[in-house]
Every structure is written in structure tokens, then in C-alpha cells.
Amino acid sequence: MGRVHSSAYRRVRDHFPDCAGEARLVVAADETEARAQAAVDQLGFARATTDWRDVIADPAVDAVSITAPNHLHREVALAAAAAGKHFWCEKPVGRSAAETADVAAAAERAGVRTIVGFNYRQAPAVQHAARLISSGALGPIRQYRSQFVAGYAANPQGALSWRFLRAAAGQGVLGDLMSHAADMAQFLLGPIERVVAHVETTVTERPLPGGEGTHFAVVEGGQLAPVENEDTVRSVVRFESGIAGTIEASRVTVGPQARYTFEVNGERGAVSWDFERMNELLVYLPLENGDSGYSRVLMGPEHPPYAHFQPGAGLAMGYDDLKVIEASLFLDSVVDGVQREPGAREALAAARVLEAMENSGASGAWELV
Ligand SMILES: NC(=O)c1ccc[n+]([C@@H]2O[C@H](COP(=O)([O-])OP(=O)(O)OC[C@H]3O[C@@H](n4cnc5c(N)ncnc54)[C@H](O)[C@@H]3O)[C@@H](O)[C@H]2O)c1
């Protein structure tokens, strides 16, 4: 994710020439020296360090990206806020709602601007869906269903990386994928009030990693150790508005690679989106001739911010482009002082939903958010 943020900063001016801010990549930290050096050799940073505190302490640094494993987010964010530095923090902002609350409070106290890596919100099709919902085009909303199911941890030989350990990651799929889905649900339909969830760990042990691999590293025949957090969650949610819905997340689903979907059904119409087809939105609005069923709408320049990336409909935007949009929002905020969404406050709202899901998994009952 450090690479993705770095590239996003470099690309902002290409796509958003009117962005108020411009990033200079001053200093990158990675505890692994070779990776820190790669930030200079490959990513365009002027300097590198193995201690993240050097980044915060550097007077030339106005703003920081927090892309380390989850357990460091709170500590780095609090240090950044205390030094008056704005931050772009990856999700989940904390290992728990309490940690996320600390970060949100620190940012508020220090008056620094934040943006959080709920990048899928930035997809033109998602923004279009949000406009259709809020304009009333679909009529009063009746149902919501969403899935974020991926297979990145489906192979039981996948190494026991930091993502599977409580101390390093906190929650499992709740923090990793459900955090996106909880944010999306609340972005589209407002606050979730209560949840009931089934929380499961399907792959209970994994081989210890051999070296400095990523969570995609596969280890054949290694020594096994326990997975400490959940990999699959199925939930029913009830929004404050009274609408009910379902949200499911898993990191061990064989088949889908990044099936991140939502469907919103109103009284008159519906929308349906799948990240695996990021640039399409299925829209159902009743036609005068009586035709029914979804129509496939291709994103084009009339669906902001698509025109910043491609000149005509049907050309593809990709995942990394969403991060360029996120970077431009962050730089705008740093310069004009206007807090944009999703920031630490929205991360806290999502974290509270995740906590209620975890509690419900243990209690077997509805839990208030
Ligand atoms: N928004 C998204 O779609 C998205 C996608 C992937 C990851 N993420 C988030 O980004 C964060 C990083 O995930 P990743 O997949 O890049 O992890 P990763 O394990 O690939 O990379 C983490 C990096 O942090 C470095 N590191 C570890 N401890 C450090 C320390 N004490 N000081 C400095 N550097 C340290 C590691 O050496 C490694 O280079 C996580 O919080 C994850 O949830 C978000």
C-alpha cells in the first residue's frame, strides 16, 4: 500500500491539474532497510529511514501516509496529530473501535485533516449510485445487500502473515474487508443502528512465514501455527432509517477474487454494483414500454470523476485510479483546510459497526452499534 500511495501522489497532477496541493515525496519509512531504500530508488522519495518517527519529526513533512500494518496505525496517527501533521491512513484505522476513537479524537483535537483508505467509495459507478439513491430516483429504499468476498487467504498453505495475528492486525476479515463494506453501507444509506452476525474462522492454522513475504506468500510443508482472527462474517444489519440489509465478507472464498458488491432496491428502482466490473452500474428504472430488468450503464465522462481519467465511456479505470482520487481529496484538504469524507470520523463509524458484529458473533444476539 505504501507503493500505491506513492504512485497516487505522483499521479495527482496528471489527472487533477486544479488540485490545490502538490505532493513532494520527502521521506519514506520501512523497518526493512531494502524496502526503505526501494522508496528512494523506485518510488521517488528524496530520503528513506527505518524508523517512522524520523518521518514525523522531519520539519519538511506537512502530511503523512500511514500504510504500515494495522497495529502501528494508532501510534503513528497520534504522533502525526501531535506534531500538527495531516494524515492519510489506511483502513482499518485501529485494531478496534477504541483505537479508532483515539485517532479520531486526536485528529479533531489537533485540527489536522484526515482521509481514510475506503477507496471504493471513489469509483464513478458508486458515486452515481449514491446520487440515484439520494435523488429519490429509486423511490423509498426497501432493501440492501452487499458482499465482499475474496480468495486471498483461501489457500491453507498461505503463510501466517501479520493479517492473521491479533496483536498485529486486530480483527481479521472484519477489519480487512468488512470495514470497506460497513463504510459503503453507511455512505449509501446512513448510519447502521444494530447488527446480528455469524462470525467464523474456517482456516484455523497456517504455516509460519519463511521470510519477508506478503499475505500472498505460499509456504509448502512449513510448521503450522494458529490463525487468531476470523475469516468469514455473515451479518444482518438494520439502519437507523429502518431499512434492513445483509452484508457478508470473507477472505477464504474459492472462486471470486474481489467480489465486492452492493444492491440497493427501492420501491421504484434498483442499482447493483460489483467491483470486479468496477466501471459498470446495473440500473433498474421502470421503462414506459413496460420492459423490466436491469440495464448495464457504462461509466463515462458524465459520471464524475471519470472524465479526469478517460475521455469516453467504455474505457477502463482501475483500482489504482481510486487511490489517485483519494490522494487529490487529501491534498485539497491539506491546502484549503476543508475536511472531506471519508476521514477519521467515518472510520470510527465503520469501526463501531465492526465491533457490534464481533460482539454479536460471540453473543449470538442483536447488538447495538
Ligand atoms: N484500502 C485498501 O484497499 C487496502 C488494500 C491493501 C492494504 N490496505 C491496508 O494497508 C495497510 C498495509 O497493508 P499492506 O498489504 O501494504 O501490508 P504489507 O505487509 O504488504 O506492507 C507493510 C509494510 O510495512 C512495513 N513495516 C512493518 N512494520 C514497520 C515499522 N515498524 N515501521 C515501518 N515499516 C514497517 C513492512 O516492512 C512492509 O513493507 C494495512 O493496514 C492494510 O489493511 C488497504
CSV table of N, CA and C in Angstrom, one decimal, residues 11 137 157 327 340:
chain,number,residue,atom,x,y,z
A,11,ARG,N,0.8,10.9,-9.3
A,11,ARG,CA,-0.1,11.0,-10.5
A,11,ARG,C,-1.2,12.1,-10.3
A,137,ALA,N,-34.6,8.8,-7.1
A,137,ALA,CA,-35.0,8.2,-8.3
A,137,ALA,C,-35.4,6.7,-8.1
A,157,GLN,N,-2.3,-23.2,2.7
A,157,GLN,CA,-0.8,-23.1,2.7
A,157,GLN,C,-0.3,-21.7,2.7
A,327,ALA,N,-6.0,10.6,-3.1
A,327,ALA,CA,-4.8,11.5,-2.9
A,327,ALA,C,-5.2,12.9,-3.2
A,340,ARG,N,-12.7,16.4,4.2
A,340,ARG,CA,-13.5,15.7,3.3
A,340,ARG,C,-13.8,14.3,3.8
